Amino acid sequence: YLFPGKYFLLSLAPVLSLLPTQICILSVQLFYGVSGILAILLCHLLMNIPFAFYIWHALFQQMDRTIHWSAQDLGATPYQAYRENIVPLMRHVGWQSALLIFFLCFSSYAI
């Protein structure tokens, strides 16, 4: 879908992965008041979101949009068409991106 600022948002996605780990943890501690293991986990989550973002973006680029439109032509609301047609196609990518981020975070603890 096209919306204002789409390409700007796509260009900002990798900014979180460019942050050094210590600066990310410091900002989590300052802004959210979280420290310890929870701050480290939140920092890893924030730094690895761009990887999941690009996986989901590639999925949406490959998806056939006529599925959604044909469901609406048959009388489904936009929410029903999305829930019944698009979400089942995205389930496997959700687990794959979560597993990829888990392995990225788990491998950084060895260092």
mmCIF file of C-alpha atoms in Angstrom:
data_model
loop_
_atom_site.group_PDB
_atom_site.id
_atom_site.type_symbol
_atom_site.label_atom_id
_atom_site.label_comp_id
_atom_site.label_asym_id
_atom_site.label_seq_id
_atom_site.Cartn_x
_atom_site.Cartn_y
_atom_site.Cartn_z
ATOM 1 C CA TYR A 1 0.000 0.000 0.000
ATOM 2 C CA LEU A 2 1.110 3.514 -0.669
ATOM 3 C CA PHE A 3 0.857 6.107 2.069
ATOM 4 C CA PRO A 4 2.645 9.378 2.760
ATOM 5 C CA GLY A 5 6.046 8.751 4.282
ATOM 6 C CA LYS A 6 6.276 5.072 3.268
ATOM 7 C CA TYR A 7 9.794 5.315 1.866
ATOM 8 C CA PHE A 8 10.926 7.521 4.736
ATOM 9 C CA LEU A 9 9.688 4.878 7.206
ATOM 10 C CA LEU A 10 11.470 2.146 5.255
ATOM 11 C CA SER A 11 14.691 4.130 5.349
ATOM 12 C CA LEU A 12 14.412 4.702 9.126
ATOM 13 C CA ALA A 13 13.941 1.014 9.933
ATOM 14 C CA PRO A 14 17.652 0.083 10.127
ATOM 15 C CA VAL A 15 18.496 3.003 12.430
ATOM 16 C CA LEU A 16 17.753 0.935 15.541
ATOM 17 C CA SER A 17 20.207 -1.764 14.489
ATOM 18 C CA LEU A 18 23.001 0.814 14.093
ATOM 19 C CA LEU A 19 22.932 1.811 17.773
ATOM 20 C CA PRO A 20 25.774 0.544 19.946
ATOM 21 C CA THR A 21 24.524 -1.810 22.648
ATOM 22 C CA GLN A 22 25.700 0.337 25.556
ATOM 23 C CA ILE A 23 23.916 3.440 24.236
ATOM 24 C CA CYS A 24 20.743 1.439 23.719
ATOM 25 C CA ILE A 25 20.854 0.037 27.268
ATOM 26 C CA LEU A 26 21.588 3.493 28.688
ATOM 27 C CA SER A 27 18.641 5.004 26.822
ATOM 28 C CA VAL A 28 16.336 2.203 28.014
ATOM 29 C CA GLN A 29 17.451 2.852 31.584
ATOM 30 C CA LEU A 30 17.004 6.617 31.282
ATOM 31 C CA PHE A 31 13.687 6.714 29.440
ATOM 32 C CA TYR A 32 11.920 3.681 30.869
ATOM 33 C CA GLY A 33 13.592 3.304 34.259
ATOM 34 C CA VAL A 34 14.277 -0.361 33.579
ATOM 35 C CA SER A 35 17.599 -1.894 34.588
ATOM 36 C CA GLY A 36 19.244 -5.286 34.812
ATOM 37 C CA ILE A 37 18.301 -8.278 32.699
ATOM 38 C CA LEU A 38 15.017 -6.699 31.596
ATOM 39 C CA ALA A 39 16.907 -3.715 30.148
ATOM 40 C CA ILE A 40 19.252 -6.025 28.259
ATOM 41 C CA LEU A 41 16.345 -8.038 26.843
ATOM 42 C CA LEU A 42 14.452 -4.886 25.865
ATOM 43 C CA CYS A 43 17.581 -3.488 24.228
ATOM 44 C CA HIS A 44 18.073 -6.672 22.197
ATOM 45 C CA LEU A 45 14.460 -6.539 21.137
ATOM 46 C CA LEU A 46 14.770 -2.907 20.030
ATOM 47 C CA MET A 47 17.985 -3.532 18.142
ATOM 48 C CA ASN A 48 16.676 -6.569 16.259
ATOM 49 C CA ILE A 49 13.255 -5.237 15.279
ATOM 50 C CA PRO A 50 14.559 -4.078 11.854
ATOM 51 C CA PHE A 51 15.337 -7.681 10.909
ATOM 52 C CA ALA A 52 11.752 -8.725 11.606
ATOM 53 C CA PHE A 53 10.495 -5.576 9.892
ATOM 54 C CA TYR A 54 12.261 -6.417 6.641
ATOM 55 C CA ILE A 55 11.095 -10.051 6.759
ATOM 56 C CA TRP A 56 7.484 -8.900 7.172
ATOM 57 C CA HIS A 57 7.941 -6.256 4.474
ATOM 58 C CA ALA A 58 9.181 -8.900 2.019
ATOM 59 C CA LEU A 59 6.165 -11.057 2.872
ATOM 60 C CA PHE A 60 3.747 -8.215 2.168
ATOM 61 C CA GLN A 61 5.501 -7.473 -1.117
ATOM 62 C CA GLN A 62 5.033 -11.077 -2.303
ATOM 63 C CA MET A 63 1.444 -11.444 -1.103
ATOM 64 C CA ASP A 64 -1.358 -11.554 -3.642
ATOM 65 C CA ARG A 65 -3.578 -8.534 -2.945
ATOM 66 C CA THR A 66 -6.472 -9.933 -4.956
ATOM 67 C CA ILE A 67 -7.241 -12.360 -2.109
ATOM 68 C CA HIS A 68 -8.165 -9.442 0.128
ATOM 69 C CA TRP A 69 -10.149 -7.656 -2.578
ATOM 70 C CA SER A 70 -12.074 -10.755 -3.642
ATOM 71 C CA ALA A 71 -13.070 -11.478 -0.037
ATOM 72 C CA GLN A 72 -14.446 -7.949 0.240
ATOM 73 C CA ASP A 73 -16.331 -8.423 -3.035
ATOM 74 C CA LEU A 74 -17.933 -11.534 -1.561
ATOM 75 C CA GLY A 75 -19.258 -9.529 1.396
ATOM 76 C CA ALA A 76 -16.551 -9.686 4.049
ATOM 77 C CA THR A 77 -15.673 -6.564 5.982
ATOM 78 C CA PRO A 78 -12.067 -5.334 5.603
ATOM 79 C CA TYR A 79 -11.237 -6.726 9.049
ATOM 80 C CA GLN A 80 -12.764 -10.128 8.256
ATOM 81 C CA ALA A 81 -10.984 -10.293 4.912
ATOM 82 C CA TYR A 82 -7.670 -9.502 6.589
ATOM 83 C CA ARG A 83 -8.246 -11.909 9.500
ATOM 84 C CA GLU A 84 -9.474 -14.850 7.431
ATOM 85 C CA ASN A 85 -7.212 -14.518 4.380
ATOM 86 C CA ILE A 86 -4.062 -12.599 5.177
ATOM 87 C CA VAL A 87 -3.302 -13.650 8.773
ATOM 88 C CA PRO A 88 -3.116 -17.401 7.973
ATOM 89 C CA LEU A 89 -0.564 -16.622 5.273
ATOM 90 C CA MET A 90 1.538 -14.666 7.791
ATOM 91 C CA ARG A 91 1.639 -17.203 10.649
ATOM 92 C CA HIS A 92 4.719 -19.083 9.490
ATOM 93 C CA VAL A 93 6.640 -15.855 8.954
ATOM 94 C CA GLY A 94 5.820 -14.724 12.491
ATOM 95 C CA TRP A 95 7.425 -17.813 13.994
ATOM 96 C CA GLN A 96 10.380 -17.615 11.625
ATOM 97 C CA SER A 97 11.131 -13.985 12.428
ATOM 98 C CA ALA A 98 10.766 -14.624 16.176
ATOM 99 C CA LEU A 99 13.141 -17.586 15.916
ATOM 100 C CA LEU A 100 15.662 -15.543 13.915
ATOM 101 C CA ILE A 101 15.639 -12.749 16.490
ATOM 102 C CA PHE A 102 15.960 -15.277 19.320
ATOM 103 C CA PHE A 103 19.032 -16.836 17.705
ATOM 104 C CA LEU A 104 20.574 -13.417 17.068
ATOM 105 C CA CYS A 105 20.096 -12.438 20.722
ATOM 106 C CA PHE A 106 21.196 -15.833 22.024
ATOM 107 C CA SER A 107 24.390 -15.795 19.973
ATOM 108 C CA SER A 108 25.339 -12.345 21.256
ATOM 109 C CA TYR A 109 25.440 -13.635 24.847
ATOM 110 C CA ALA A 110 28.343 -15.938 23.958
ATOM 111 C CA ILE A 111 30.474 -12.917 23.074
#
